[in-house]
Amino acid sequence: MADQQKLTASIIIISETASADPSTDKCIPTLQKVFTSLGASKWEITATKIIPDDVTKIQNAVLQSCAEGVNLIVTSGGTGFAVKDVTPEAVGPLIQKQAPGLVHGMLAASLEVTPFAVMSRPVAGVRDGSLILTLPGSPKGAKENLEAVFKLLGHACLQAQGGDSRNMHKGGVEKLEKEAGVSAKGGEKKVGGGHSHSHGHGHGGHGCGHNYGPGHGGHQGPKAHTAPEERPQQSNDPAQGPSRRYRQSPYPMLTVKDALHKIAEHTPSPTIIKLPVNESLVGHVLAEDVTAQESVPAFRASIVDGYAVIAGSDAPSTKGVFPVSMISHAQAGEHQELQKGQIARITTGAPLPPGATSVVMVEDTILVSKTDDGNEEKEVEILTDEIEVGENVREVGSDVQSGDVIMQKGEGISAIGGEFGLLASVGVKEVSVYKKPIVGVLSTGDEIVNHDREGDLKRGEVRDTNRPTLLTAIRGSGFEAVDLGIVSDKPGALEQTLRDATRRVDVMITSGGVSMGELDLLKPTLERQLGGSIHFGRVAMKPGKPTTFATIPVKSNSGERIDKVVFSLPGNPASCVVTYHLFVLPSLHQMAGVEPRGCARVKVQLDGDVRLDRQRDEFHRAVVKAGGDGLLHALSTGGQRSSRIGSFKGANALLCLPAGEGSIKKGEMVDALLMGKLVGDV
Ligand code: AMP
Ligand code: MG
């Protein structure tokens, strides 16, 4: 093997019995032995798991190992014909590249032992660079199958991981065989293992439904007349038509929490841009500290209307009658020095003349005499002797000192105005901020027509509710939204629209087409045509179960690989809006550097009973108001059918209700996600 680095493997045992009592498992030690005895220290087993025969649990375990990037995943169990045997059904749909040769190798080796080998239904192939093999559940059967192909796995794993095949294949098959320690010569039929099968045996084990019959050896078994890839198989390829579509979603069901983790993990990091300090800055988050280049105020300024005076120990009393020798208005300009015995009339915000120490409020003075034309003050009497140095004066830099950090990285510029005002006050002209993502929105479905289309609807037509609603919600959340229109349920149209959109927007939100119908093209289009990765395709929640999150790799203008994010939301309008607030918004916030992300979570008191869903956690539309008692009060908007957008009218919050029996009663506290502003008193 060219690569001296160790290959990693995880072993997943699929058995009801062993998952209930791990001490009954014999497969893990047996398989570990195969790795150590045949693996020549090239392998490291990084994880072992025992799980029951459950499609979702199997898929989750396999996907987790794939995500950890192991080279090889071997499962053992659940490959027989018993009703509970579902391993091939769970693993098959996860495989991106089939490996019928490995299946053939395993079956051929078993067939040398017993014709009952045909009762095993293994699958093998690659997902995300990990090679997956499904072995039978009996320790003997699992061992034989693994041994049958073991020595070839290193090579397959390196290729699957992206190894340079050309280099690896230099020197031809003989060199490869030598490196792998296998040979096709000398009548040796097995492709890998080091022992012969002339003995008869009966496989036992933990309920895998794989009990080979006794006493068969060395003869030719039944021969299949079709290659595995020729046999009918479920597929997500729309070109194969409805009869081949999946009849059960192959995507593991994630919890909302896990789905949010996946989103956080795969949302691209924020990019930094420079923006001028103008209204376009609102809603952005600073990517760098901002330092004041000027002081505020930049000159000594009066904070009242009155008279600038000279106070302090080296001046005579401020009390008395003084000539008004000059005027300082709030405007640019120079002044002469104020001399002892003189005062200057001054307005709020105007610069103190040089020499002045303080300002006396106009209220503490009386006019004594006017100029001859009667228009101006000539002399003014100051009535108090208690004026201190610095009184009623804003010193240079007393609000902001030049060189101070006035705003820190991570702080946002709100529309309330404070931050914008601060930046403006010190003359900052440009700042570094995180670029806000641009979000494209499209609706899918042959039945969908523009919401403002004139005339009555034809039978089957539906007005596009989701696109205008999402565009408004996105803009309301402070992000730029691009209308990508309505796309029909024809494969090419969706692919082309999404492909074009990757050049225009950072995030795409689609709605519809993520259920299990044969026209539901989103997932296959994302995976097959656009080379995207679906990070989740089902979430255990109500509404919003088919919510799908994917990334599509594209080349940026500068040639580097960047990921565009796709949220494929359910078609039902209420589901679509709930999942926007729950899943899309945190991702937009993450890209824009906004923390904390997503809707604010608050505790609210229920003003009426709400019924729980038995199976799924629910996000229930509600109106939350601030009560006079200092609590937030929530009232359900009524019927929560996912097609009923009316359940959103007036709603400013989603109640987070756990799955369960019965209802939560009026007066109890629950969590709520605030989607909008709080409304007035109850
Ligand atoms: P789908 O997931 O495409 O099967 O859609 C589920 C349901 O949502 C169907 O009843 C669709 O007609 C409906 N739907 C899909 N997209 C929209 C939309 N943009 N506006 C209103 N209803 C929609
Ligand atoms: Mg549809």
Short mmCIF file of C-alpha atoms in Angstrom, two decimals, residues 285-630:
data_model
loop_
_atom_site.label_atom_id
_atom_site.label_comp_id
_atom_site.label_asym_id
_atom_site.label_seq_id
_atom_site.Cartn_x
_atom_site.Cartn_y
_atom_site.Cartn_z
CA VAL A 285 -22.15 43.31 12.29
CA LEU A 286 -18.65 44.74 12.66
CA ALA A 287 -15.81 42.46 11.63
CA GLU A 288 -13.17 44.73 13.24
CA ASP A 289 -12.95 47.10 16.21
CA VAL A 290 -13.59 50.72 15.26
CA THR A 291 -11.27 53.40 16.68
CA ALA A 292 -12.20 57.08 16.88
CA GLN A 293 -9.92 59.24 14.77
CA GLU A 294 -11.37 62.41 16.32
CA SER A 295 -12.51 63.55 19.75
CA VAL A 296 -16.09 64.51 20.56
CA PRO A 297 -16.50 67.33 21.13
CA ALA A 298 -13.57 68.46 19.05
CA PHE A 299 -13.59 71.85 20.84
CA ARG A 300 -14.61 73.12 24.31
CA ALA A 301 -18.36 73.61 23.96
CA SER A 302 -21.03 75.25 26.05
CA ILE A 303 -23.87 73.02 27.23
CA VAL A 304 -26.24 75.93 27.95
CA ASP A 305 -27.27 79.26 26.51
CA GLY A 306 -25.62 81.97 28.59
CA TYR A 307 -22.33 83.87 28.99
CA ALA A 308 -18.76 82.57 28.80
CA VAL A 309 -16.79 83.94 31.75
CA ILE A 310 -13.41 83.71 33.41
CA ALA A 311 -13.77 82.06 36.81
CA GLY A 312 -11.31 80.63 39.29
CA SER A 313 -8.74 81.83 41.76
CA ASP A 314 -6.82 84.14 39.42
CA ALA A 315 -9.98 85.94 38.33
CA PRO A 316 -11.93 88.51 40.30
CA SER A 317 -15.50 87.59 41.27
CA THR A 318 -17.86 86.49 38.48
CA LYS A 319 -20.59 88.45 40.22
CA GLY A 320 -21.20 91.96 38.89
CA VAL A 321 -21.83 93.89 35.70
CA PHE A 322 -19.70 93.00 32.65
CA PRO A 323 -19.48 94.29 29.08
CA VAL A 324 -20.54 91.68 26.46
CA SER A 325 -17.40 91.82 24.34
CA MET A 326 -18.15 89.09 21.79
CA ILE A 327 -20.69 86.50 20.68
CA SER A 328 -20.11 82.77 20.07
CA HIS A 329 -22.74 80.95 18.08
CA ALA A 330 -22.71 77.25 17.27
CA GLN A 331 -20.86 77.66 14.00
CA ALA A 332 -17.38 77.31 12.59
CA GLY A 333 -15.07 80.27 13.18
CA GLU A 334 -12.26 81.73 15.26
CA HIS A 335 -12.58 83.97 18.36
CA GLN A 336 -10.31 86.45 20.04
CA GLU A 337 -9.14 85.73 23.57
CA LEU A 338 -11.60 86.71 26.31
CA GLN A 339 -9.97 89.25 28.61
CA LYS A 340 -10.43 89.56 32.36
CA GLY A 341 -13.48 91.69 33.13
CA GLN A 342 -15.25 90.71 29.87
CA ILE A 343 -17.92 88.13 29.11
CA ALA A 344 -19.08 86.58 25.80
CA ARG A 345 -22.64 85.66 24.91
CA ILE A 346 -22.71 81.99 23.93
CA THR A 347 -25.29 79.51 22.65
CA THR A 348 -25.65 75.79 23.41
CA GLY A 349 -22.98 73.78 21.57
CA ALA A 350 -20.94 76.83 20.59
CA PRO A 351 -17.15 76.93 21.18
CA LEU A 352 -15.85 78.79 24.23
CA PRO A 353 -13.61 81.71 23.31
CA PRO A 354 -9.96 81.13 24.29
CA GLY A 355 -9.41 82.24 27.89
CA ALA A 356 -13.00 81.51 29.05
CA THR A 357 -13.23 78.90 31.82
CA SER A 358 -16.96 78.48 32.38
CA VAL A 359 -20.44 79.40 31.20
CA VAL A 360 -23.10 81.15 33.30
CA MET A 361 -26.69 80.19 32.43
CA VAL A 362 -28.75 83.00 31.01
CA GLU A 363 -31.19 82.42 33.89
CA ASP A 364 -28.49 83.67 36.34
CA THR A 365 -28.13 87.03 34.56
CA ILE A 366 -30.02 90.26 33.84
CA LEU A 367 -29.62 92.71 31.00
CA VAL A 368 -28.24 96.03 32.23
CA SER A 369 -27.85 98.10 29.04
CA LYS A 370 -28.28 97.89 25.24
CA THR A 371 -26.24 99.31 22.35
CA ASP A 372 -27.31 102.68 20.98
CA ASP A 373 -29.42 101.10 18.19
CA GLY A 374 -31.16 99.00 20.85
CA ASN A 375 -30.48 95.75 18.98
CA GLU A 376 -27.63 94.30 21.01
CA GLU A 377 -26.73 93.64 24.60
CA LYS A 378 -24.06 96.01 25.91
CA GLU A 379 -23.77 95.07 29.57
CA VAL A 380 -25.06 92.12 31.55
CA GLU A 381 -25.11 91.55 35.27
CA ILE A 382 -24.18 88.13 36.60
CA LEU A 383 -26.09 87.40 39.75
CA THR A 384 -23.98 84.62 41.21
CA ASP A 385 -20.48 84.31 42.58
CA GLU A 386 -20.52 80.51 42.68
CA ILE A 387 -19.42 79.71 39.14
CA GLU A 388 -16.71 77.05 39.06
CA VAL A 389 -14.00 76.46 36.50
CA GLY A 390 -15.40 74.08 33.85
CA GLU A 391 -19.01 74.65 34.81
CA ASN A 392 -21.43 74.11 31.89
CA VAL A 393 -18.54 73.20 29.60
CA ARG A 394 -18.12 69.98 27.58
CA GLU A 395 -14.38 69.52 27.48
CA VAL A 396 -12.58 68.29 24.35
CA GLY A 397 -12.96 64.48 24.15
CA SER A 398 -15.30 64.31 27.14
CA ASP A 399 -17.75 62.17 25.08
CA VAL A 400 -15.21 60.29 22.95
CA GLN A 401 -11.42 60.54 23.03
CA SER A 402 -9.53 60.27 19.78
CA GLY A 403 -7.96 56.78 19.76
CA ASP A 404 -10.73 55.18 21.85
CA VAL A 405 -12.24 51.90 20.63
CA ILE A 406 -15.81 53.05 20.16
CA MET A 407 -17.27 49.79 18.84
CA GLN A 408 -16.01 46.25 19.00
CA LYS A 409 -15.88 43.43 16.50
CA GLY A 410 -19.11 41.42 16.73
CA GLU A 411 -21.28 44.39 17.65
CA GLY A 412 -24.18 45.12 15.34
CA ILE A 413 -25.45 48.34 13.81
CA SER A 414 -29.12 48.50 14.74
CA ALA A 415 -31.87 50.52 13.17
CA ILE A 416 -32.50 52.08 16.58
CA GLY A 417 -29.71 54.47 15.76
CA GLY A 418 -27.24 54.43 18.64
CA GLU A 419 -24.37 52.69 16.89
CA PHE A 420 -24.87 54.52 13.65
CA GLY A 421 -24.87 57.79 15.56
CA LEU A 422 -21.66 56.93 17.37
CA LEU A 423 -19.84 56.10 14.14
CA ALA A 424 -21.17 59.21 12.45
CA SER A 425 -20.18 61.44 15.38
CA VAL A 426 -16.47 60.68 15.06
CA GLY A 427 -16.34 60.87 11.31
CA VAL A 428 -15.77 57.16 10.60
CA LYS A 429 -16.37 56.87 6.88
CA GLU A 430 -15.96 53.17 6.25
CA VAL A 431 -16.05 50.04 8.40
CA SER A 432 -15.32 46.32 7.98
CA VAL A 433 -18.45 44.24 8.40
CA TYR A 434 -19.62 40.70 7.70
CA LYS A 435 -21.35 40.49 4.36
CA LYS A 436 -25.04 39.76 4.71
CA PRO A 437 -26.03 36.78 2.58
CA ILE A 438 -28.27 37.35 -0.41
CA VAL A 439 -31.20 34.98 -0.35
CA GLY A 440 -33.01 33.64 -3.41
CA VAL A 441 -36.54 32.32 -3.11
CA LEU A 442 -38.33 30.00 -5.48
CA SER A 443 -41.53 28.05 -5.40
CA THR A 444 -41.90 24.66 -7.06
CA GLY A 445 -44.91 22.89 -8.43
CA ASP A 446 -46.86 22.60 -11.67
CA GLU A 447 -49.97 23.63 -9.76
CA ILE A 448 -48.53 26.91 -8.44
CA VAL A 449 -49.52 30.18 -10.14
CA ASN A 450 -48.53 33.75 -9.31
CA HIS A 451 -50.55 34.98 -6.34
CA ASP A 452 -51.78 38.01 -8.28
CA ARG A 453 -52.72 36.13 -11.45
CA GLU A 454 -55.97 37.55 -12.78
CA GLY A 455 -59.04 35.38 -13.13
CA ASP A 456 -60.40 32.36 -11.35
CA LEU A 457 -58.19 29.42 -10.54
CA LYS A 458 -58.47 26.39 -12.79
CA ARG A 459 -59.14 23.11 -11.03
CA GLY A 460 -55.93 22.03 -9.30
CA GLU A 461 -54.23 25.43 -9.41
CA VAL A 462 -52.90 26.95 -6.20
CA ARG A 463 -51.87 30.56 -5.67
CA ASP A 464 -48.22 30.95 -4.73
CA THR A 465 -48.34 31.73 -1.06
CA ASN A 466 -44.85 30.75 -0.04
CA ARG A 467 -42.71 32.92 -2.30
CA PRO A 468 -44.24 36.30 -1.46
CA THR A 469 -44.43 35.30 2.20
CA LEU A 470 -40.78 34.24 2.36
CA LEU A 471 -39.58 37.29 0.40
CA THR A 472 -41.34 39.51 2.91
CA ALA A 473 -40.08 37.56 5.91
CA ILE A 474 -36.48 37.66 4.65
CA ARG A 475 -36.59 41.39 4.01
CA GLY A 476 -38.28 41.88 7.35
CA SER A 477 -35.36 40.04 8.94
CA GLY A 478 -33.01 42.59 7.36
CA PHE A 479 -31.66 40.53 4.45
CA GLU A 480 -31.69 41.09 0.72
CA ALA A 481 -34.08 38.73 -1.04
CA VAL A 482 -34.10 37.84 -4.73
CA ASP A 483 -37.22 36.49 -6.40
CA LEU A 484 -36.34 33.37 -8.39
CA GLY A 485 -39.90 32.72 -9.53
CA ILE A 486 -41.92 29.53 -9.83
CA VAL A 487 -40.32 26.38 -11.20
CA SER A 488 -42.30 23.53 -12.71
CA ASP A 489 -41.95 19.94 -11.60
CA LYS A 490 -39.84 19.10 -14.67
CA PRO A 491 -36.36 17.93 -13.72
CA GLY A 492 -34.43 20.17 -16.13
CA ALA A 493 -36.21 23.35 -15.07
CA LEU A 494 -35.38 22.97 -11.40
CA GLU A 495 -31.75 22.11 -12.10
CA GLN A 496 -31.29 25.10 -14.41
CA THR A 497 -32.92 27.56 -12.02
CA LEU A 498 -30.84 26.38 -9.07
CA ARG A 499 -27.66 26.35 -11.14
CA ASP A 500 -28.26 29.94 -12.27
CA ALA A 501 -29.16 30.94 -8.74
CA THR A 502 -25.83 29.70 -7.36
CA ARG A 503 -24.21 32.53 -9.30
CA ARG A 504 -26.54 35.21 -7.95
CA VAL A 505 -27.26 34.33 -4.37
CA ASP A 506 -25.60 32.82 -1.30
CA VAL A 507 -28.63 31.01 0.04
CA MET A 508 -31.49 29.44 -1.86
CA ILE A 509 -34.84 28.77 -0.27
CA THR A 510 -37.15 26.50 -2.19
CA SER A 511 -40.56 25.36 -1.12
CA GLY A 512 -42.47 22.26 -2.15
CA GLY A 513 -41.18 19.14 -3.82
CA VAL A 514 -39.56 17.62 -0.75
CA SER A 515 -42.23 15.06 0.09
CA MET A 516 -42.36 11.49 -1.21
CA GLY A 517 -44.34 12.05 -4.43
CA GLU A 518 -42.81 11.09 -7.76
CA LEU A 519 -42.74 14.75 -8.77
CA ASP A 520 -40.79 15.72 -5.67
CA LEU A 521 -37.55 16.46 -7.38
CA LEU A 522 -35.62 18.59 -4.99
CA LYS A 523 -33.53 16.03 -3.21
CA PRO A 524 -32.53 14.09 -6.33
CA THR A 525 -31.78 17.29 -8.22
CA LEU A 526 -29.63 18.63 -5.41
CA GLU A 527 -27.71 15.39 -5.06
CA ARG A 528 -27.54 14.07 -8.59
CA GLN A 529 -27.51 17.06 -10.90
CA LEU A 530 -25.89 19.68 -8.71
CA GLY A 531 -23.44 17.47 -6.83
CA GLY A 532 -24.79 18.81 -3.54
CA SER A 533 -24.67 17.14 -0.15
CA ILE A 534 -27.93 16.73 1.72
CA HIS A 535 -27.10 17.17 5.40
CA PHE A 536 -30.57 16.28 6.49
CA GLY A 537 -33.79 15.43 4.73
CA ARG A 538 -36.22 14.80 7.58
CA VAL A 539 -36.76 16.38 10.98
CA ALA A 540 -38.86 15.03 13.84
CA MET A 541 -41.12 18.05 14.18
CA LYS A 542 -44.61 19.31 13.42
CA PRO A 543 -45.02 21.01 11.07
CA GLY A 544 -41.98 20.73 8.78
CA LYS A 545 -41.02 17.05 8.75
CA PRO A 546 -39.58 16.97 5.19
CA THR A 547 -37.38 20.05 5.71
CA THR A 548 -34.16 19.54 3.81
CA PHE A 549 -30.82 21.26 4.18
CA ALA A 550 -28.05 20.93 1.62
CA THR A 551 -24.93 22.63 0.39
CA ILE A 552 -23.80 22.85 -3.22
CA PRO A 553 -20.10 23.32 -3.94
CA VAL A 554 -19.37 25.98 -6.55
CA LYS A 555 -16.28 27.82 -7.71
CA SER A 556 -16.11 31.45 -6.73
CA ASN A 557 -14.96 34.12 -9.19
CA SER A 558 -11.49 33.85 -7.71
CA GLY A 559 -11.51 30.09 -8.34
CA GLU A 560 -11.80 28.86 -4.76
CA ARG A 561 -14.44 26.33 -3.68
CA ILE A 562 -17.32 27.81 -1.77
CA ASP A 563 -20.55 26.28 -0.60
CA LYS A 564 -23.95 27.68 -1.46
CA VAL A 565 -26.62 26.84 1.04
CA VAL A 566 -29.99 25.40 0.10
CA PHE A 567 -33.00 25.14 2.36
CA SER A 568 -35.76 23.12 0.77
CA LEU A 569 -38.78 23.86 2.88
CA PRO A 570 -42.06 21.97 2.81
CA GLY A 571 -44.72 23.18 0.38
CA ASN A 572 -47.47 23.67 2.89
CA PRO A 573 -47.46 27.39 3.64
CA ALA A 574 -47.58 27.25 7.43
CA SER A 575 -44.79 24.63 7.51
CA CYS A 576 -42.78 26.78 5.17
CA VAL A 577 -42.94 29.87 7.39
CA VAL A 578 -42.29 27.92 10.61
CA THR A 579 -39.20 26.28 9.14
CA TYR A 580 -37.94 29.60 7.78
CA HIS A 581 -37.92 31.07 11.29
CA LEU A 582 -36.61 27.93 12.93
CA PHE A 583 -33.89 26.83 10.49
CA VAL A 584 -33.16 29.45 7.85
CA LEU A 585 -32.92 32.49 10.07
CA PRO A 586 -30.14 31.10 12.32
CA SER A 587 -28.12 30.24 9.23
CA LEU A 588 -28.56 33.74 7.77
CA HIS A 589 -27.55 35.17 11.14
CA GLN A 590 -24.46 32.95 11.25
CA MET A 591 -23.34 34.08 7.79
CA ALA A 592 -23.90 37.69 8.78
CA GLY A 593 -22.06 37.29 12.10
CA VAL A 594 -25.21 38.06 14.11
CA GLU A 595 -25.23 36.62 17.64
CA PRO A 596 -27.27 35.20 19.22
CA ARG A 597 -28.74 33.53 16.15
CA GLY A 598 -32.35 32.91 15.28
CA CYS A 599 -35.49 33.91 17.13
CA ALA A 600 -35.18 34.88 20.79
CA ARG A 601 -36.39 32.15 23.16
CA VAL A 602 -38.59 33.39 26.00
CA LYS A 603 -40.82 31.84 28.66
CA VAL A 604 -44.52 32.53 28.25
CA GLN A 605 -47.63 31.73 30.26
CA LEU A 606 -50.43 29.96 28.37
CA ASP A 607 -53.74 31.83 28.33
CA GLY A 608 -55.55 28.69 27.13
CA ASP A 609 -55.00 24.90 26.99
CA VAL A 610 -52.96 23.57 24.07
CA ARG A 611 -53.13 19.95 22.94
CA LEU A 612 -49.85 18.09 22.37
CA ASP A 613 -48.93 15.93 19.41
CA ARG A 614 -48.27 12.35 20.48
CA GLN A 615 -45.36 11.73 18.13
CA ARG A 616 -43.56 14.93 17.31
CA ASP A 617 -42.39 18.12 18.99
CA GLU A 618 -44.58 20.92 17.75
CA PHE A 619 -44.02 24.56 16.91
CA HIS A 620 -47.39 26.11 17.54
CA ARG A 621 -48.32 29.57 16.20
CA ALA A 622 -49.32 31.96 18.95
CA VAL A 623 -49.78 35.61 19.82
CA VAL A 624 -47.51 36.66 22.69
CA LYS A 625 -48.27 39.86 24.56
CA ALA A 626 -46.63 41.62 27.46
CA GLY A 627 -49.03 41.40 30.39
CA GLY A 628 -49.53 43.96 33.12
CA ASP A 629 -48.31 41.31 35.60
CA GLY A 630 -44.78 41.42 34.16
#
